[in-house]
Amino acid sequence: MNIDPQAALTGSAVSLIPLEESHRTELCEVLYDPRIWEYTWQNFTSVKELEQDFDLALAHRANQTQIPFVIVHRQSGAIVGTTRIGDIDTRNRGVEIGWTSVSPDHWRTVVNTECKYLLLRCCFEQLGVFRVQFSVSGRNLRSQKAVERIGAVKEGVFRKHRIEPGGPVHDNVFYSILDTEWPAVKENLEHLMQKYEEPAGI
């Protein structure tokens, strides 16, 4: 696996740009919205907490345990969220895609679908992984449906696996896509993206 945390991934509607210190202010402003965290095991209640998570993402990038990105909407040039490739297991050629948070202004648009397409294409066609994993809070039915919609296979549930700060304990639902399944998933994602009418970026 050739891990390159400097590489950007560019699609028609979004670009995934490796996280940099210069993204801090704009990204934290975008993510300071309680709707984003409602059904997750995270509970960011201040910009300071978001900045602490930003620092952690930079640290993971530095030691190459994760590849964090900002999601840039190509038409507007604005940062609209973040996502990561993490849990990088070079020996067994597996990763997890997740840590994805998108501004509610871009929910139910092409943004998240194209992000998953770009990340999966990178994982299978550039990194040469055998398995991509997703994990979703048992309370987050919207995200579970989104992962199932792209063709990921539900593998099981880790019960009472994550504790939300000051809140409930969450089950963790695991999904995966294998390298042998990627051609069919890729075709499905390309079909899904064609359904959106959002203009391509310049």
PDB file of C-alpha atoms in Angstrom:
ATOM      1  CA  MET A   1       0.000   0.000   0.000  1.00  0.00           C
ATOM      2  CA  ASN A   2       1.421   3.351  -1.075  1.00  0.00           C
ATOM      3  CA  ILE A   3       0.017   5.862   1.412  1.00  0.00           C
ATOM      4  CA  ASP A   4       0.344   9.451   0.175  1.00  0.00           C
ATOM      5  CA  PRO A   5      -1.282  11.938   2.581  1.00  0.00           C
ATOM      6  CA  GLN A   6      -0.488  14.800   0.178  1.00  0.00           C
ATOM      7  CA  ALA A   7      -2.669  13.640  -2.717  1.00  0.00           C
ATOM      8  CA  ALA A   8      -5.914  15.465  -3.529  1.00  0.00           C
ATOM      9  CA  LEU A   9      -8.886  13.603  -5.015  1.00  0.00           C
ATOM     10  CA  THR A  10     -10.914  15.573  -7.538  1.00  0.00           C
ATOM     11  CA  GLY A  11     -14.376  14.844  -8.903  1.00  0.00           C
ATOM     12  CA  SER A  12     -16.987  16.798 -10.821  1.00  0.00           C
ATOM     13  CA  ALA A  13     -18.747  18.433  -7.854  1.00  0.00           C
ATOM     14  CA  VAL A  14     -16.194  18.150  -5.033  1.00  0.00           C
ATOM     15  CA  SER A  15     -12.493  17.949  -4.378  1.00  0.00           C
ATOM     16  CA  LEU A  16     -11.033  16.195  -1.352  1.00  0.00           C
ATOM     17  CA  ILE A  17      -8.047  18.241  -0.224  1.00  0.00           C
ATOM     18  CA  PRO A  18      -5.602  16.916   2.409  1.00  0.00           C
ATOM     19  CA  LEU A  19      -6.264  18.649   5.713  1.00  0.00           C
ATOM     20  CA  GLU A  20      -3.976  21.598   6.471  1.00  0.00           C
ATOM     21  CA  GLU A  21      -3.714  24.112   9.299  1.00  0.00           C
ATOM     22  CA  SER A  22      -5.054  26.783   6.921  1.00  0.00           C
ATOM     23  CA  HIS A  23      -8.423  24.976   6.852  1.00  0.00           C
ATOM     24  CA  ARG A  24      -8.981  25.257  10.608  1.00  0.00           C
ATOM     25  CA  THR A  25     -11.228  28.330  10.869  1.00  0.00           C
ATOM     26  CA  GLU A  26     -13.493  27.636   7.901  1.00  0.00           C
ATOM     27  CA  LEU A  27     -13.931  23.941   8.671  1.00  0.00           C
ATOM     28  CA  CYS A  28     -14.718  24.489  12.356  1.00  0.00           C
ATOM     29  CA  GLU A  29     -17.318  27.109  11.415  1.00  0.00           C
ATOM     30  CA  VAL A  30     -18.964  24.651   9.019  1.00  0.00           C
ATOM     31  CA  LEU A  31     -19.013  21.848  11.598  1.00  0.00           C
ATOM     32  CA  TYR A  32     -20.373  24.012  14.420  1.00  0.00           C
ATOM     33  CA  ASP A  33     -23.922  22.853  13.763  1.00  0.00           C
ATOM     34  CA  PRO A  34     -25.712  20.517  16.217  1.00  0.00           C
ATOM     35  CA  ARG A  35     -27.642  18.834  13.381  1.00  0.00           C
ATOM     36  CA  ILE A  36     -24.424  17.212  12.180  1.00  0.00           C
ATOM     37  CA  TRP A  37     -23.786  15.441  15.495  1.00  0.00           C
ATOM     38  CA  GLU A  38     -27.358  14.555  16.510  1.00  0.00           C
ATOM     39  CA  TYR A  39     -27.124  10.811  15.798  1.00  0.00           C
ATOM     40  CA  THR A  40     -23.403  10.272  16.288  1.00  0.00           C
ATOM     41  CA  TRP A  41     -21.322   9.276  19.319  1.00  0.00           C
ATOM     42  CA  GLN A  42     -19.577  12.635  19.148  1.00  0.00           C
ATOM     43  CA  ASN A  43     -21.032  15.725  20.774  1.00  0.00           C
ATOM     44  CA  PHE A  44     -19.152  18.895  19.917  1.00  0.00           C
ATOM     45  CA  THR A  45     -20.708  21.783  21.822  1.00  0.00           C
ATOM     46  CA  SER A  46     -18.077  24.453  21.197  1.00  0.00           C
ATOM     47  CA  VAL A  47     -15.629  25.611  18.562  1.00  0.00           C
ATOM     48  CA  LYS A  48     -12.842  24.829  21.054  1.00  0.00           C
ATOM     49  CA  GLU A  49     -13.851  21.144  21.079  1.00  0.00           C
ATOM     50  CA  LEU A  50     -13.924  21.116  17.269  1.00  0.00           C
ATOM     51  CA  GLU A  51     -10.436  22.645  17.185  1.00  0.00           C
ATOM     52  CA  GLN A  52      -9.187  19.922  19.548  1.00  0.00           C
ATOM     53  CA  ASP A  53     -10.553  17.312  17.150  1.00  0.00           C
ATOM     54  CA  PHE A  54      -8.887  19.213  14.285  1.00  0.00           C
ATOM     55  CA  ASP A  55      -5.558  18.988  16.136  1.00  0.00           C
ATOM     56  CA  LEU A  56      -6.070  15.249  16.592  1.00  0.00           C
ATOM     57  CA  ALA A  57      -6.746  14.808  12.865  1.00  0.00           C
ATOM     58  CA  LEU A  58      -3.494  16.629  12.038  1.00  0.00           C
ATOM     59  CA  ALA A  59      -1.620  14.372  14.464  1.00  0.00           C
ATOM     60  CA  HIS A  60      -3.074  11.254  12.850  1.00  0.00           C
ATOM     61  CA  ARG A  61      -2.070  12.599   9.445  1.00  0.00           C
ATOM     62  CA  ALA A  62       1.484  13.224  10.654  1.00  0.00           C
ATOM     63  CA  ASN A  63       1.922   9.629  11.853  1.00  0.00           C
ATOM     64  CA  GLN A  64       0.074   8.250   8.779  1.00  0.00           C
ATOM     65  CA  THR A  65      -2.589   6.398  10.746  1.00  0.00           C
ATOM     66  CA  GLN A  66      -5.285   8.434   8.999  1.00  0.00           C
ATOM     67  CA  ILE A  67      -5.615  10.542   5.864  1.00  0.00           C
ATOM     68  CA  PRO A  68      -8.002  13.416   6.685  1.00  0.00           C
ATOM     69  CA  PHE A  69      -9.499  15.611   3.974  1.00  0.00           C
ATOM     70  CA  VAL A  70     -11.601  18.728   3.728  1.00  0.00           C
ATOM     71  CA  ILE A  71     -14.472  18.525   1.257  1.00  0.00           C
ATOM     72  CA  VAL A  72     -14.397  21.503  -1.117  1.00  0.00           C
ATOM     73  CA  HIS A  73     -17.450  22.295  -3.247  1.00  0.00           C
ATOM     74  CA  ARG A  74     -15.932  23.026  -6.619  1.00  0.00           C
ATOM     75  CA  GLN A  75     -18.599  25.415  -7.891  1.00  0.00           C
ATOM     76  CA  SER A  76     -18.418  27.729  -4.856  1.00  0.00           C
ATOM     77  CA  GLY A  77     -14.887  26.975  -3.674  1.00  0.00           C
ATOM     78  CA  ALA A  78     -16.203  26.636  -0.120  1.00  0.00           C
ATOM     79  CA  ILE A  79     -15.321  23.961   2.416  1.00  0.00           C
ATOM     80  CA  VAL A  80     -18.517  21.994   3.104  1.00  0.00           C
ATOM     81  CA  GLY A  81     -17.244  19.221   5.378  1.00  0.00           C
ATOM     82  CA  THR A  82     -14.577  16.675   6.140  1.00  0.00           C
ATOM     83  CA  THR A  83     -13.897  12.954   5.683  1.00  0.00           C
ATOM     84  CA  ARG A  84     -11.033  10.520   6.297  1.00  0.00           C
ATOM     85  CA  ILE A  85      -9.386   7.271   5.389  1.00  0.00           C
ATOM     86  CA  GLY A  86      -8.372   5.686   8.699  1.00  0.00           C
ATOM     87  CA  ASP A  87      -7.584   2.504  10.605  1.00  0.00           C
ATOM     88  CA  ILE A  88      -4.911   1.899   7.967  1.00  0.00           C
ATOM     89  CA  ASP A  89      -3.701  -1.710   8.167  1.00  0.00           C
ATOM     90  CA  THR A  90      -0.897  -2.027   5.636  1.00  0.00           C
ATOM     91  CA  ARG A  91      -0.096  -5.631   6.552  1.00  0.00           C
ATOM     92  CA  ASN A  92      -3.626  -6.880   5.891  1.00  0.00           C
ATOM     93  CA  ARG A  93      -4.416  -4.236   3.250  1.00  0.00           C
ATOM     94  CA  GLY A  94      -7.521  -2.847   4.900  1.00  0.00           C
ATOM     95  CA  VAL A  95      -8.805   0.634   5.783  1.00  0.00           C
ATOM     96  CA  GLU A  96     -11.885   2.329   7.132  1.00  0.00           C
ATOM     97  CA  ILE A  97     -13.675   5.223   5.427  1.00  0.00           C
ATOM     98  CA  GLY A  98     -15.474   7.492   7.835  1.00  0.00           C
ATOM     99  CA  TRP A  99     -15.240  10.500  10.161  1.00  0.00           C
ATOM    100  CA  THR A 100     -17.448  12.132   7.519  1.00  0.00           C
ATOM    101  CA  SER A 101     -19.301  15.320   8.438  1.00  0.00           C
ATOM    102  CA  VAL A 102     -21.062  17.429   5.819  1.00  0.00           C
ATOM    103  CA  SER A 103     -22.886  20.743   6.176  1.00  0.00           C
ATOM    104  CA  PRO A 104     -26.669  20.159   6.247  1.00  0.00           C
ATOM    105  CA  ASP A 105     -26.901  22.577   3.303  1.00  0.00           C
ATOM    106  CA  HIS A 106     -25.406  19.764   1.195  1.00  0.00           C
ATOM    107  CA  TRP A 107     -27.323  16.797   2.576  1.00  0.00           C
ATOM    108  CA  ARG A 108     -29.247  14.830  -0.061  1.00  0.00           C
ATOM    109  CA  THR A 109     -27.031  16.210  -2.834  1.00  0.00           C
ATOM    110  CA  VAL A 110     -24.265  14.653  -4.885  1.00  0.00           C
ATOM    111  CA  VAL A 111     -21.626  15.710  -2.319  1.00  0.00           C
ATOM    112  CA  ASN A 112     -21.549  12.666  -0.024  1.00  0.00           C
ATOM    113  CA  THR A 113     -22.054  10.185  -2.867  1.00  0.00           C
ATOM    114  CA  GLU A 114     -19.142  11.593  -4.844  1.00  0.00           C
ATOM    115  CA  CYS A 115     -16.971  11.695  -1.706  1.00  0.00           C
ATOM    116  CA  LYS A 116     -17.530   7.967  -1.190  1.00  0.00           C
ATOM    117  CA  TYR A 117     -16.814   7.324  -4.880  1.00  0.00           C
ATOM    118  CA  LEU A 118     -13.519   9.235  -4.786  1.00  0.00           C
ATOM    119  CA  LEU A 119     -12.394   7.605  -1.542  1.00  0.00           C
ATOM    120  CA  LEU A 120     -13.307   4.078  -2.611  1.00  0.00           C
ATOM    121  CA  ARG A 121     -11.641   4.535  -5.996  1.00  0.00           C
ATOM    122  CA  CYS A 122      -8.493   5.730  -4.222  1.00  0.00           C
ATOM    123  CA  CYS A 123      -8.557   2.795  -1.803  1.00  0.00           C
ATOM    124  CA  PHE A 124      -9.094   0.052  -4.369  1.00  0.00           C
ATOM    125  CA  GLU A 125      -7.374   1.469  -7.462  1.00  0.00           C
ATOM    126  CA  GLN A 126      -4.460   3.402  -5.920  1.00  0.00           C
ATOM    127  CA  LEU A 127      -3.809   1.907  -2.485  1.00  0.00           C
ATOM    128  CA  GLY A 128      -4.672  -1.620  -3.591  1.00  0.00           C
ATOM    129  CA  VAL A 129      -6.644  -2.550  -0.491  1.00  0.00           C
ATOM    130  CA  PHE A 130      -8.599  -5.800  -0.124  1.00  0.00           C
ATOM    131  CA  ARG A 131     -11.251  -4.420   2.239  1.00  0.00           C
ATOM    132  CA  VAL A 132     -12.839  -1.082   3.071  1.00  0.00           C
ATOM    133  CA  GLN A 133     -14.787  -0.876   6.314  1.00  0.00           C
ATOM    134  CA  PHE A 134     -17.511   1.526   7.456  1.00  0.00           C
ATOM    135  CA  SER A 135     -18.879   1.881  11.000  1.00  0.00           C
ATOM    136  CA  VAL A 136     -22.074   3.737  11.842  1.00  0.00           C
ATOM    137  CA  SER A 137     -23.872   4.489  15.096  1.00  0.00           C
ATOM    138  CA  GLY A 138     -26.857   2.227  15.635  1.00  0.00           C
ATOM    139  CA  ARG A 139     -28.932   5.378  16.155  1.00  0.00           C
ATOM    140  CA  ASN A 140     -27.926   6.878  12.819  1.00  0.00           C
ATOM    141  CA  LEU A 141     -30.428   5.233  10.480  1.00  0.00           C
ATOM    142  CA  ARG A 142     -29.882   7.865   7.793  1.00  0.00           C
ATOM    143  CA  SER A 143     -26.172   7.049   7.521  1.00  0.00           C
ATOM    144  CA  GLN A 144     -26.843   3.308   7.638  1.00  0.00           C
ATOM    145  CA  LYS A 145     -29.214   3.620   4.687  1.00  0.00           C
ATOM    146  CA  ALA A 146     -26.671   5.735   2.812  1.00  0.00           C
ATOM    147  CA  VAL A 147     -23.932   3.114   3.247  1.00  0.00           C
ATOM    148  CA  GLU A 148     -26.284   0.305   2.225  1.00  0.00           C
ATOM    149  CA  ARG A 149     -27.399   2.326  -0.803  1.00  0.00           C
ATOM    150  CA  ILE A 150     -23.885   2.376  -2.258  1.00  0.00           C
ATOM    151  CA  GLY A 151     -23.599  -1.401  -1.965  1.00  0.00           C
ATOM    152  CA  ALA A 152     -21.733  -2.052   1.288  1.00  0.00           C
ATOM    153  CA  VAL A 153     -22.467  -5.354   3.031  1.00  0.00           C
ATOM    154  CA  LYS A 154     -23.660  -5.271   6.641  1.00  0.00           C
ATOM    155  CA  GLU A 155     -21.408  -7.532   8.714  1.00  0.00           C
ATOM    156  CA  GLY A 156     -22.732  -7.144  12.231  1.00  0.00           C
ATOM    157  CA  VAL A 157     -23.276  -4.992  15.300  1.00  0.00           C
ATOM    158  CA  PHE A 158     -20.909  -4.274  18.171  1.00  0.00           C
ATOM    159  CA  ARG A 159     -23.326  -3.684  21.029  1.00  0.00           C
ATOM    160  CA  LYS A 160     -22.714  -0.791  23.447  1.00  0.00           C
ATOM    161  CA  HIS A 161     -19.482  -0.009  21.635  1.00  0.00           C
ATOM    162  CA  ARG A 162     -19.254   3.804  21.820  1.00  0.00           C
ATOM    163  CA  ILE A 163     -20.049   6.172  24.678  1.00  0.00           C
ATOM    164  CA  GLU A 164     -21.254   9.632  23.707  1.00  0.00           C
ATOM    165  CA  PRO A 165     -19.737  12.277  26.022  1.00  0.00           C
ATOM    166  CA  GLY A 166     -22.416  13.050  28.592  1.00  0.00           C
ATOM    167  CA  GLY A 167     -24.957  10.987  26.704  1.00  0.00           C
ATOM    168  CA  PRO A 168     -26.107   7.494  25.721  1.00  0.00           C
ATOM    169  CA  VAL A 169     -24.092   4.423  24.780  1.00  0.00           C
ATOM    170  CA  HIS A 170     -24.224   3.597  21.071  1.00  0.00           C
ATOM    171  CA  ASP A 171     -24.208   0.306  19.221  1.00  0.00           C
ATOM    172  CA  ASN A 172     -21.763   0.311  16.297  1.00  0.00           C
ATOM    173  CA  VAL A 173     -22.922  -1.166  12.969  1.00  0.00           C
ATOM    174  CA  PHE A 174     -20.158  -2.454  10.688  1.00  0.00           C
ATOM    175  CA  TYR A 175     -20.218  -2.685   6.881  1.00  0.00           C
ATOM    176  CA  SER A 176     -17.583  -3.525   4.292  1.00  0.00           C
ATOM    177  CA  ILE A 177     -16.813  -3.558   0.582  1.00  0.00           C
ATOM    178  CA  LEU A 178     -14.238  -6.015  -0.798  1.00  0.00           C
ATOM    179  CA  ASP A 179     -11.945  -5.555  -3.782  1.00  0.00           C
ATOM    180  CA  THR A 180     -13.902  -8.231  -5.659  1.00  0.00           C
ATOM    181  CA  GLU A 181     -17.105  -6.241  -5.077  1.00  0.00           C
ATOM    182  CA  TRP A 182     -15.663  -2.888  -6.107  1.00  0.00           C
ATOM    183  CA  PRO A 183     -16.474  -3.077  -9.869  1.00  0.00           C
ATOM    184  CA  ALA A 184     -20.205  -3.513  -9.150  1.00  0.00           C
ATOM    185  CA  VAL A 185     -20.162  -0.871  -6.401  1.00  0.00           C
ATOM    186  CA  LYS A 186     -18.313   1.535  -8.698  1.00  0.00           C
ATOM    187  CA  GLU A 187     -20.916   1.062 -11.417  1.00  0.00           C
ATOM    188  CA  ASN A 188     -23.701   1.645  -8.883  1.00  0.00           C
ATOM    189  CA  LEU A 189     -22.086   4.825  -7.572  1.00  0.00           C
ATOM    190  CA  GLU A 190     -21.612   6.206 -11.077  1.00  0.00           C
ATOM    191  CA  HIS A 191     -25.288   5.512 -11.750  1.00  0.00           C
ATOM    192  CA  LEU A 192     -26.312   7.255  -8.506  1.00  0.00           C
ATOM    193  CA  MET A 193     -24.211  10.329  -9.304  1.00  0.00           C
ATOM    194  CA  GLN A 194     -25.862  10.664 -12.705  1.00  0.00           C
ATOM    195  CA  LYS A 195     -29.209  11.185 -10.953  1.00  0.00           C
ATOM    196  CA  TYR A 196     -28.100  14.471  -9.415  1.00  0.00           C
ATOM    197  CA  GLU A 197     -28.390  17.657 -11.401  1.00  0.00           C
ATOM    198  CA  GLU A 198     -25.808  19.676  -9.505  1.00  0.00           C
ATOM    199  CA  PRO A 199     -23.531  21.465 -12.008  1.00  0.00           C
ATOM    200  CA  ALA A 200     -19.993  20.228 -12.349  1.00  0.00           C
ATOM    201  CA  GLY A 201     -17.200  22.392 -10.991  1.00  0.00           C
ATOM    202  CA  ILE A 202     -15.050  24.494 -13.226  1.00  0.00           C
TER     203      ILE A 202
END
